[in-house]
Amino acid sequence: MSTSFKGTHTYIASPELRQVVDIAAALQKPLLIRGEPGTGKTLLAYAVAEALGMPLVRWHVKSTTRAQDGLYHYDTVQRLNDSRFGDGQVNTIENYIRLGALGQAFESPTRTVVLIDEIDKADVEFPNDLLHELDQMRFTISETGREVVARQRPLIIITSNAEKELPDAFLRRCIFHYIEFPDPELMRSIVEVHHPDLDRQLMETCLQRFYWLREQAGLRKRPSTSELVDWIGALLRAGLPAEALQDDFPFLGVLLKKEADLMRLAKRR
C-alpha cells in the first residue's frame, strides 16, 4: 500500500517513507535518500515542501562544489564588470554577496526545505564539511564581517545515486532511506497520476513488457519510472493498442538509452 503527498507535485510514497520524513523533520537531522535513477528522490523534496507548506531551495551538487558554496558566494566577476562599465555601487561589497542554498534557508523567516541533490558527485571531503556547517547553523561573510545566524534549522533532504561511498561519520549523522524500485502495484498508481484515462488492458500490457525488459541480463541502463511514463505517452500519441506490444517493442528508444542495450535486445527478439 502507498499514500501520496498532495500538491502540484503529486508523489506516491510508501508509509515507511512518510514515517522516515516525519522522523527526520522531528529530530532535525538530514534525510539521506538513495535509490535508482527515476525512483523519485528529487521529486520527494518538492512534494514534502508542498505538503508541509515550506519554501524549497535546491542545491545541485557538482564535482567542484564546496560546502561554502552553500553558504554564500562573492561575485567578483560582476563587481569587476561593474567597475569597468560604471554600473552598480562597486564600493558596497554587500551588493555582490550571493547567498547559497543554506544561506537562504538560514535567513528565511520560515523553516525551509533544502534539497542537496546528488551529493556523491562532490569531492570526498564535501559531506563532512557540509555537516560542520549544519552543526554551526551560523557563518560569517568574511568580505563584510556580517554574521548570518539561522532563525530555524532547515529540513535537509540529500539525494545520492551511490556513485561513491560516503564517509561513515556523515552516514551516522543522517536519517537514511533507500527507495526500492516500485513494484507493479505501486507503479500502477504512479502511471495513473500521469495517464489517468489509460486503458486498463494497455496499462497491464505495458507493465508486463516493462518489467520483462528490466529483468533482461546485461543491460547497462535499465529503464526507469520516468521512461515508462514517457513510453506510454508515446504509445498513446501513436494510437497503438495493447495488441501492438505482444510481439514488438514500439519506440524502444524511449525506454533504452544505450546503443549496446538496443543491440543486445534486438538479438533476443
PDB file of C-alpha atoms in Angstrom:
ATOM      1  CA  MET A   1       0.000   0.000   0.000  1.00  0.00           C
ATOM      2  CA  SER A   2       1.089   3.575  -0.568  1.00  0.00           C
ATOM      3  CA  THR A   3      -0.064   7.082   0.113  1.00  0.00           C
ATOM      4  CA  SER A   4       0.707  10.324  -1.641  1.00  0.00           C
ATOM      5  CA  PHE A   5       1.936  13.791  -0.791  1.00  0.00           C
ATOM      6  CA  LYS A   6      -0.696  16.026  -2.357  1.00  0.00           C
ATOM      7  CA  GLY A   7       0.085  19.231  -4.217  1.00  0.00           C
ATOM      8  CA  THR A   8       1.394  20.361  -7.564  1.00  0.00           C
ATOM      9  CA  HIS A   9       3.986  17.589  -7.332  1.00  0.00           C
ATOM     10  CA  THR A  10       1.885  14.508  -6.509  1.00  0.00           C
ATOM     11  CA  TYR A  11       4.208  11.903  -5.065  1.00  0.00           C
ATOM     12  CA  ILE A  12       3.254   8.301  -4.377  1.00  0.00           C
ATOM     13  CA  ALA A  13       5.110   7.289  -1.219  1.00  0.00           C
ATOM     14  CA  SER A  14       5.180   4.170   0.916  1.00  0.00           C
ATOM     15  CA  PRO A  15       4.005   4.516   4.533  1.00  0.00           C
ATOM     16  CA  GLU A  16       7.584   3.785   5.647  1.00  0.00           C
ATOM     17  CA  LEU A  17       8.942   6.687   3.585  1.00  0.00           C
ATOM     18  CA  ARG A  18       6.355   9.057   5.028  1.00  0.00           C
ATOM     19  CA  GLN A  19       7.366   7.965   8.545  1.00  0.00           C
ATOM     20  CA  VAL A  20      11.056   8.490   7.731  1.00  0.00           C
ATOM     21  CA  VAL A  21      10.331  12.046   6.526  1.00  0.00           C
ATOM     22  CA  ASP A  22       8.424  12.737   9.753  1.00  0.00           C
ATOM     23  CA  ILE A  23      11.312  11.369  11.848  1.00  0.00           C
ATOM     24  CA  ALA A  24      13.915  13.490  10.037  1.00  0.00           C
ATOM     25  CA  ALA A  25      11.762  16.595  10.481  1.00  0.00           C
ATOM     26  CA  ALA A  26      11.152  15.905  14.177  1.00  0.00           C
ATOM     27  CA  LEU A  27      14.772  15.023  15.006  1.00  0.00           C
ATOM     28  CA  GLN A  28      16.077  17.860  12.819  1.00  0.00           C
ATOM     29  CA  LYS A  29      18.546  15.561  11.085  1.00  0.00           C
ATOM     30  CA  PRO A  30      19.415  15.435   7.377  1.00  0.00           C
ATOM     31  CA  LEU A  31      17.462  12.826   5.421  1.00  0.00           C
ATOM     32  CA  LEU A  32      19.702  10.883   3.028  1.00  0.00           C
ATOM     33  CA  ILE A  33      17.770   9.271   0.163  1.00  0.00           C
ATOM     34  CA  ARG A  34      19.247   6.659  -2.143  1.00  0.00           C
ATOM     35  CA  GLY A  35      17.703   4.716  -4.981  1.00  0.00           C
ATOM     36  CA  GLU A  36      17.871   4.013  -8.688  1.00  0.00           C
ATOM     37  CA  PRO A  37      17.532   6.972 -11.052  1.00  0.00           C
ATOM     38  CA  GLY A  38      13.848   7.543 -11.664  1.00  0.00           C
ATOM     39  CA  THR A  39      12.640   6.408  -8.249  1.00  0.00           C
ATOM     40  CA  GLY A  40      11.633   9.948  -7.297  1.00  0.00           C
ATOM     41  CA  LYS A  41      14.434  11.034  -4.972  1.00  0.00           C
ATOM     42  CA  THR A  42      14.480  14.628  -6.194  1.00  0.00           C
ATOM     43  CA  LEU A  43      10.713  14.897  -6.574  1.00  0.00           C
ATOM     44  CA  LEU A  44      10.330  13.823  -2.941  1.00  0.00           C
ATOM     45  CA  ALA A  45      11.779  17.132  -1.722  1.00  0.00           C
ATOM     46  CA  TYR A  46       9.319  19.154  -3.806  1.00  0.00           C
ATOM     47  CA  ALA A  47       6.404  17.067  -2.558  1.00  0.00           C
ATOM     48  CA  VAL A  48       7.495  17.337   1.087  1.00  0.00           C
ATOM     49  CA  ALA A  49       7.882  21.119   0.827  1.00  0.00           C
ATOM     50  CA  GLU A  50       4.384  21.449  -0.621  1.00  0.00           C
ATOM     51  CA  ALA A  51       2.848  19.058   1.896  1.00  0.00           C
ATOM     52  CA  LEU A  52       4.415  20.912   4.833  1.00  0.00           C
ATOM     53  CA  GLY A  53       3.835  24.375   3.373  1.00  0.00           C
ATOM     54  CA  MET A  54       7.543  25.219   3.398  1.00  0.00           C
ATOM     55  CA  PRO A  55       9.625  27.042   0.796  1.00  0.00           C
ATOM     56  CA  LEU A  56      12.126  24.895  -1.096  1.00  0.00           C
ATOM     57  CA  VAL A  57      15.703  25.750  -2.055  1.00  0.00           C
ATOM     58  CA  ARG A  58      17.568  23.370  -4.380  1.00  0.00           C
ATOM     59  CA  TRP A  59      21.328  22.948  -4.362  1.00  0.00           C
ATOM     60  CA  HIS A  60      22.556  20.802  -7.254  1.00  0.00           C
ATOM     61  CA  VAL A  61      25.979  19.421  -6.380  1.00  0.00           C
ATOM     62  CA  LYS A  62      28.794  19.266  -8.951  1.00  0.00           C
ATOM     63  CA  SER A  63      32.274  17.784  -8.874  1.00  0.00           C
ATOM     64  CA  THR A  64      33.703  21.213  -7.996  1.00  0.00           C
ATOM     65  CA  THR A  65      31.147  22.085  -5.308  1.00  0.00           C
ATOM     66  CA  ARG A  66      32.456  23.109  -1.875  1.00  0.00           C
ATOM     67  CA  ALA A  67      30.488  23.269   1.348  1.00  0.00           C
ATOM     68  CA  GLN A  68      30.975  27.043   1.491  1.00  0.00           C
ATOM     69  CA  ASP A  69      29.144  27.361  -1.826  1.00  0.00           C
ATOM     70  CA  GLY A  70      26.001  26.512   0.077  1.00  0.00           C
ATOM     71  CA  LEU A  71      26.564  29.471   2.398  1.00  0.00           C
ATOM     72  CA  TYR A  72      27.442  32.333   0.079  1.00  0.00           C
ATOM     73  CA  HIS A  73      29.398  33.392  -2.991  1.00  0.00           C
ATOM     74  CA  TYR A  74      31.272  36.630  -3.535  1.00  0.00           C
ATOM     75  CA  ASP A  75      30.601  37.614  -7.151  1.00  0.00           C
ATOM     76  CA  THR A  76      33.946  39.174  -8.029  1.00  0.00           C
ATOM     77  CA  VAL A  77      33.294  38.878 -11.764  1.00  0.00           C
ATOM     78  CA  GLN A  78      30.156  41.012 -11.566  1.00  0.00           C
ATOM     79  CA  ARG A  79      31.936  43.563  -9.406  1.00  0.00           C
ATOM     80  CA  LEU A  80      34.799  43.759 -11.897  1.00  0.00           C
ATOM     81  CA  ASN A  81      32.368  44.260 -14.789  1.00  0.00           C
ATOM     82  CA  ASP A  82      30.535  46.983 -12.891  1.00  0.00           C
ATOM     83  CA  SER A  83      33.789  48.777 -12.118  1.00  0.00           C
ATOM     84  CA  ARG A  84      34.800  48.683 -15.784  1.00  0.00           C
ATOM     85  CA  PHE A  85      31.496  49.923 -17.147  1.00  0.00           C
ATOM     86  CA  GLY A  86      30.468  52.227 -14.320  1.00  0.00           C
ATOM     87  CA  ASP A  87      27.358  50.263 -13.312  1.00  0.00           C
ATOM     88  CA  GLY A  88      26.295  49.497  -9.744  1.00  0.00           C
ATOM     89  CA  GLN A  89      27.775  50.564  -6.442  1.00  0.00           C
ATOM     90  CA  VAL A  90      31.113  48.772  -6.612  1.00  0.00           C
ATOM     91  CA  ASN A  91      32.297  50.134  -3.259  1.00  0.00           C
ATOM     92  CA  THR A  92      29.468  48.319  -1.463  1.00  0.00           C
ATOM     93  CA  ILE A  93      30.678  44.738  -1.335  1.00  0.00           C
ATOM     94  CA  GLU A  94      27.376  43.542   0.134  1.00  0.00           C
ATOM     95  CA  ASN A  95      25.831  44.134  -3.307  1.00  0.00           C
ATOM     96  CA  TYR A  96      27.956  41.293  -4.643  1.00  0.00           C
ATOM     97  CA  ILE A  97      27.301  38.711  -1.955  1.00  0.00           C
ATOM     98  CA  ARG A  98      25.001  35.946  -3.207  1.00  0.00           C
ATOM     99  CA  LEU A  99      23.621  33.642  -0.538  1.00  0.00           C
ATOM    100  CA  GLY A 100      23.705  29.942  -1.346  1.00  0.00           C
ATOM    101  CA  ALA A 101      21.014  27.403  -0.567  1.00  0.00           C
ATOM    102  CA  LEU A 102      21.937  27.076   3.110  1.00  0.00           C
ATOM    103  CA  GLY A 103      22.448  30.822   3.482  1.00  0.00           C
ATOM    104  CA  GLN A 104      18.970  31.458   2.089  1.00  0.00           C
ATOM    105  CA  ALA A 105      17.472  28.831   4.382  1.00  0.00           C
ATOM    106  CA  PHE A 106      19.256  30.286   7.445  1.00  0.00           C
ATOM    107  CA  GLU A 107      17.924  33.767   6.727  1.00  0.00           C
ATOM    108  CA  SER A 108      14.418  32.644   5.818  1.00  0.00           C
ATOM    109  CA  PRO A 109      11.756  33.774   8.330  1.00  0.00           C
ATOM    110  CA  THR A 110      10.104  30.352   7.984  1.00  0.00           C
ATOM    111  CA  ARG A 111      11.512  26.843   8.142  1.00  0.00           C
ATOM    112  CA  THR A 112      12.786  25.814   4.721  1.00  0.00           C
ATOM    113  CA  VAL A 113      13.319  22.538   2.892  1.00  0.00           C
ATOM    114  CA  VAL A 114      16.805  22.376   1.365  1.00  0.00           C
ATOM    115  CA  LEU A 115      17.358  19.786  -1.360  1.00  0.00           C
ATOM    116  CA  ILE A 116      21.023  18.852  -1.735  1.00  0.00           C
ATOM    117  CA  ASP A 117      20.892  16.896  -4.959  1.00  0.00           C
ATOM    118  CA  GLU A 118      23.406  14.171  -5.909  1.00  0.00           C
ATOM    119  CA  ILE A 119      25.847  14.656  -3.062  1.00  0.00           C
ATOM    120  CA  ASP A 120      28.071  11.826  -4.290  1.00  0.00           C
ATOM    121  CA  LYS A 121      29.197  13.937  -7.250  1.00  0.00           C
ATOM    122  CA  ALA A 122      31.268  16.166  -4.956  1.00  0.00           C
ATOM    123  CA  ASP A 123      34.746  15.727  -3.513  1.00  0.00           C
ATOM    124  CA  VAL A 124      35.161  13.116  -0.782  1.00  0.00           C
ATOM    125  CA  GLU A 125      35.577  15.822   1.889  1.00  0.00           C
ATOM    126  CA  PHE A 126      32.376  17.614   0.967  1.00  0.00           C
ATOM    127  CA  PRO A 127      29.898  15.573   3.100  1.00  0.00           C
ATOM    128  CA  ASN A 128      31.799  16.101   6.360  1.00  0.00           C
ATOM    129  CA  ASP A 129      32.391  19.782   5.596  1.00  0.00           C
ATOM    130  CA  LEU A 130      28.679  20.109   4.929  1.00  0.00           C
ATOM    131  CA  LEU A 131      27.728  18.629   8.289  1.00  0.00           C
ATOM    132  CA  HIS A 132      30.121  21.021  10.009  1.00  0.00           C
ATOM    133  CA  GLU A 133      28.254  23.965   8.503  1.00  0.00           C
ATOM    134  CA  LEU A 134      24.914  22.456   9.502  1.00  0.00           C
ATOM    135  CA  ASP A 135      26.122  21.912  13.068  1.00  0.00           C
ATOM    136  CA  GLN A 136      27.234  25.527  13.379  1.00  0.00           C
ATOM    137  CA  MET A 137      23.973  26.932  11.989  1.00  0.00           C
ATOM    138  CA  ARG A 138      25.760  30.239  11.513  1.00  0.00           C
ATOM    139  CA  PHE A 139      28.534  31.641   9.386  1.00  0.00           C
ATOM    140  CA  THR A 140      30.398  34.884   8.823  1.00  0.00           C
ATOM    141  CA  ILE A 141      30.750  36.557   5.439  1.00  0.00           C
ATOM    142  CA  SER A 142      34.468  37.271   5.561  1.00  0.00           C
ATOM    143  CA  GLU A 143      34.339  40.044   2.956  1.00  0.00           C
ATOM    144  CA  THR A 144      31.913  42.144   5.034  1.00  0.00           C
ATOM    145  CA  GLY A 145      32.150  40.710   8.548  1.00  0.00           C
ATOM    146  CA  ARG A 146      28.373  40.143   8.662  1.00  0.00           C
ATOM    147  CA  GLU A 147      27.285  37.081  10.634  1.00  0.00           C
ATOM    148  CA  VAL A 148      24.343  35.075   9.352  1.00  0.00           C
ATOM    149  CA  VAL A 149      22.610  33.125  12.118  1.00  0.00           C
ATOM    150  CA  ALA A 150      19.934  30.569  11.288  1.00  0.00           C
ATOM    151  CA  ARG A 151      16.495  31.517  12.529  1.00  0.00           C
ATOM    152  CA  GLN A 152      15.332  27.904  12.274  1.00  0.00           C
ATOM    153  CA  ARG A 153      17.037  24.645  11.376  1.00  0.00           C
ATOM    154  CA  PRO A 154      16.091  23.748   7.789  1.00  0.00           C
ATOM    155  CA  LEU A 155      14.768  20.346   6.787  1.00  0.00           C
ATOM    156  CA  ILE A 156      17.638  18.911   4.747  1.00  0.00           C
ATOM    157  CA  ILE A 157      16.912  16.265   2.089  1.00  0.00           C
ATOM    158  CA  ILE A 158      20.019  14.819   0.436  1.00  0.00           C
ATOM    159  CA  THR A 159      19.944  12.532  -2.591  1.00  0.00           C
ATOM    160  CA  SER A 160      22.596  10.058  -3.673  1.00  0.00           C
ATOM    161  CA  ASN A 161      22.907   7.751  -6.667  1.00  0.00           C
ATOM    162  CA  ALA A 162      25.525   5.658  -4.819  1.00  0.00           C
ATOM    163  CA  GLU A 163      28.218   6.629  -7.323  1.00  0.00           C
ATOM    164  CA  LYS A 164      30.756   6.677  -4.475  1.00  0.00           C
ATOM    165  CA  GLU A 165      30.877   5.712  -0.826  1.00  0.00           C
ATOM    166  CA  LEU A 166      30.026   8.442   1.667  1.00  0.00           C
ATOM    167  CA  PRO A 167      32.061   8.856   4.895  1.00  0.00           C
ATOM    168  CA  ASP A 168      30.901   6.820   7.889  1.00  0.00           C
ATOM    169  CA  ALA A 169      30.861   9.933  10.087  1.00  0.00           C
ATOM    170  CA  PHE A 170      28.452  11.553   7.645  1.00  0.00           C
ATOM    171  CA  LEU A 171      26.216   8.484   7.445  1.00  0.00           C
ATOM    172  CA  ARG A 172      25.987   8.228  11.246  1.00  0.00           C
ATOM    173  CA  ARG A 173      24.502  11.711  11.474  1.00  0.00           C
ATOM    174  CA  CYS A 174      21.847  11.243   8.796  1.00  0.00           C
ATOM    175  CA  ILE A 175      18.494   9.505   8.704  1.00  0.00           C
ATOM    176  CA  PHE A 176      18.831   7.029   5.814  1.00  0.00           C
ATOM    177  CA  HIS A 177      16.221   5.609   3.477  1.00  0.00           C
ATOM    178  CA  TYR A 178      16.629   3.527   0.340  1.00  0.00           C
ATOM    179  CA  ILE A 179      13.777   3.892  -2.144  1.00  0.00           C
ATOM    180  CA  GLU A 180      13.097   0.483  -3.638  1.00  0.00           C
ATOM    181  CA  PHE A 181      12.158   0.389  -7.291  1.00  0.00           C
ATOM    182  CA  PRO A 182       8.338   0.439  -7.468  1.00  0.00           C
ATOM    183  CA  ASP A 183       6.627  -2.922  -7.660  1.00  0.00           C
ATOM    184  CA  PRO A 184       3.818  -3.334 -10.242  1.00  0.00           C
ATOM    185  CA  GLU A 185       1.109  -2.311  -7.772  1.00  0.00           C
ATOM    186  CA  LEU A 186       2.833   0.939  -6.859  1.00  0.00           C
ATOM    187  CA  MET A 187       3.810   1.530 -10.485  1.00  0.00           C
ATOM    188  CA  ARG A 188       0.142   1.368 -11.500  1.00  0.00           C
ATOM    189  CA  SER A 189      -0.603   4.178  -9.075  1.00  0.00           C
ATOM    190  CA  ILE A 190       2.292   6.248 -10.420  1.00  0.00           C
ATOM    191  CA  VAL A 191       1.252   5.731 -14.032  1.00  0.00           C
ATOM    192  CA  GLU A 192      -2.360   6.644 -13.221  1.00  0.00           C
ATOM    193  CA  VAL A 193      -1.184  10.021 -11.929  1.00  0.00           C
ATOM    194  CA  HIS A 194       0.360  10.799 -15.330  1.00  0.00           C
ATOM    195  CA  HIS A 195      -2.145   8.947 -17.539  1.00  0.00           C
ATOM    196  CA  PRO A 196      -5.432   8.878 -15.589  1.00  0.00           C
ATOM    197  CA  ASP A 197      -7.545   7.696 -18.539  1.00  0.00           C
ATOM    198  CA  LEU A 198      -5.227   4.917 -19.676  1.00  0.00           C
ATOM    199  CA  ASP A 199      -6.990   1.796 -20.960  1.00  0.00           C
ATOM    200  CA  ARG A 200      -6.669  -0.985 -18.399  1.00  0.00           C
ATOM    201  CA  GLN A 201      -5.518  -3.609 -20.907  1.00  0.00           C
ATOM    202  CA  LEU A 202      -2.886  -1.265 -22.301  1.00  0.00           C
ATOM    203  CA  MET A 203      -1.729  -0.473 -18.758  1.00  0.00           C
ATOM    204  CA  GLU A 204      -1.244  -4.141 -17.869  1.00  0.00           C
ATOM    205  CA  THR A 205       0.487  -4.973 -21.129  1.00  0.00           C
ATOM    206  CA  CYS A 206       2.862  -2.013 -20.773  1.00  0.00           C
ATOM    207  CA  LEU A 207       3.755  -3.012 -17.226  1.00  0.00           C
ATOM    208  CA  GLN A 208       4.308  -6.616 -18.230  1.00  0.00           C
ATOM    209  CA  ARG A 209       6.622  -5.656 -21.075  1.00  0.00           C
ATOM    210  CA  PHE A 210       8.410  -3.008 -18.970  1.00  0.00           C
ATOM    211  CA  TYR A 211       9.260  -5.350 -16.101  1.00  0.00           C
ATOM    212  CA  TRP A 212      10.286  -8.071 -18.559  1.00  0.00           C
ATOM    213  CA  LEU A 213      12.686  -5.609 -20.129  1.00  0.00           C
ATOM    214  CA  ARG A 214      14.168  -4.607 -16.753  1.00  0.00           C
ATOM    215  CA  GLU A 215      14.884  -8.266 -15.969  1.00  0.00           C
ATOM    216  CA  GLN A 216      16.997  -8.814 -19.072  1.00  0.00           C
ATOM    217  CA  ALA A 217      20.568  -9.635 -18.103  1.00  0.00           C
ATOM    218  CA  GLY A 218      23.405  -7.423 -19.231  1.00  0.00           C
ATOM    219  CA  LEU A 219      21.562  -4.140 -19.661  1.00  0.00           C
ATOM    220  CA  ARG A 220      23.868  -1.199 -18.989  1.00  0.00           C
ATOM    221  CA  LYS A 221      20.958   1.064 -18.064  1.00  0.00           C
ATOM    222  CA  ARG A 222      17.643  -0.434 -17.101  1.00  0.00           C
ATOM    223  CA  PRO A 223      14.588   1.704 -17.912  1.00  0.00           C
ATOM    224  CA  SER A 224      13.258   3.805 -15.053  1.00  0.00           C
ATOM    225  CA  THR A 225       9.844   5.061 -13.990  1.00  0.00           C
ATOM    226  CA  SER A 226      10.089   8.301 -15.954  1.00  0.00           C
ATOM    227  CA  GLU A 227      10.963   6.367 -19.106  1.00  0.00           C
ATOM    228  CA  LEU A 228       7.940   4.109 -18.638  1.00  0.00           C
ATOM    229  CA  VAL A 229       5.688   7.153 -18.320  1.00  0.00           C
ATOM    230  CA  ASP A 230       7.219   8.659 -21.469  1.00  0.00           C
ATOM    231  CA  TRP A 231       6.896   5.357 -23.343  1.00  0.00           C
ATOM    232  CA  ILE A 232       3.200   5.097 -22.535  1.00  0.00           C
ATOM    233  CA  GLY A 233       2.793   8.687 -23.675  1.00  0.00           C
ATOM    234  CA  ALA A 234       4.419   7.800 -26.998  1.00  0.00           C
ATOM    235  CA  LEU A 235       2.137   4.795 -27.425  1.00  0.00           C
ATOM    236  CA  LEU A 236      -0.935   6.907 -26.717  1.00  0.00           C
ATOM    237  CA  ARG A 237       0.170   9.605 -29.137  1.00  0.00           C
ATOM    238  CA  ALA A 238       0.632   6.981 -31.847  1.00  0.00           C
ATOM    239  CA  GLY A 239      -2.732   5.422 -31.030  1.00  0.00           C
ATOM    240  CA  LEU A 240      -1.257   1.945 -30.567  1.00  0.00           C
ATOM    241  CA  PRO A 241      -3.410  -0.675 -28.784  1.00  0.00           C
ATOM    242  CA  ALA A 242      -2.209  -3.297 -26.334  1.00  0.00           C
ATOM    243  CA  GLU A 243      -2.079  -5.885 -29.129  1.00  0.00           C
ATOM    244  CA  ALA A 244       0.722  -3.948 -30.814  1.00  0.00           C
ATOM    245  CA  LEU A 245       3.006  -4.813 -27.885  1.00  0.00           C
ATOM    246  CA  GLN A 246       2.600  -8.569 -27.957  1.00  0.00           C
ATOM    247  CA  ASP A 247       5.415  -9.301 -30.394  1.00  0.00           C
ATOM    248  CA  ASP A 248       7.074  -5.920 -30.729  1.00  0.00           C
ATOM    249  CA  PHE A 249       8.573  -3.076 -28.727  1.00  0.00           C
ATOM    250  CA  PRO A 250       7.457   0.156 -30.447  1.00  0.00           C
ATOM    251  CA  PHE A 251       9.522   3.244 -29.607  1.00  0.00           C
ATOM    252  CA  LEU A 252      12.122   1.158 -27.791  1.00  0.00           C
ATOM    253  CA  GLY A 253      14.475   4.125 -27.813  1.00  0.00           C
ATOM    254  CA  VAL A 254      12.199   5.829 -25.285  1.00  0.00           C
ATOM    255  CA  LEU A 255      12.959   3.026 -22.812  1.00  0.00           C
ATOM    256  CA  LEU A 256      16.570   2.165 -23.597  1.00  0.00           C
ATOM    257  CA  LYS A 257      19.147   4.936 -23.877  1.00  0.00           C
ATOM    258  CA  LYS A 258      22.303   2.916 -24.564  1.00  0.00           C
ATOM    259  CA  GLU A 259      23.140   1.696 -28.063  1.00  0.00           C
ATOM    260  CA  ALA A 260      24.615  -1.514 -26.657  1.00  0.00           C
ATOM    261  CA  ASP A 261      21.337  -2.246 -24.860  1.00  0.00           C
ATOM    262  CA  LEU A 262      19.323  -1.688 -28.032  1.00  0.00           C
ATOM    263  CA  MET A 263      21.596  -4.034 -29.978  1.00  0.00           C
ATOM    264  CA  ARG A 264      21.538  -6.660 -27.218  1.00  0.00           C
ATOM    265  CA  LEU A 265      17.762  -6.670 -27.085  1.00  0.00           C
ATOM    266  CA  ALA A 266      17.476  -6.820 -30.880  1.00  0.00           C
ATOM    267  CA  LYS A 267      19.358 -10.144 -30.816  1.00  0.00           C
ATOM    268  CA  ARG A 268      16.868 -11.582 -28.314  1.00  0.00           C
ATOM    269  CA  ARG A 269      13.699 -10.576 -30.129  1.00  0.00           C
TER     270      ARG A 269
END
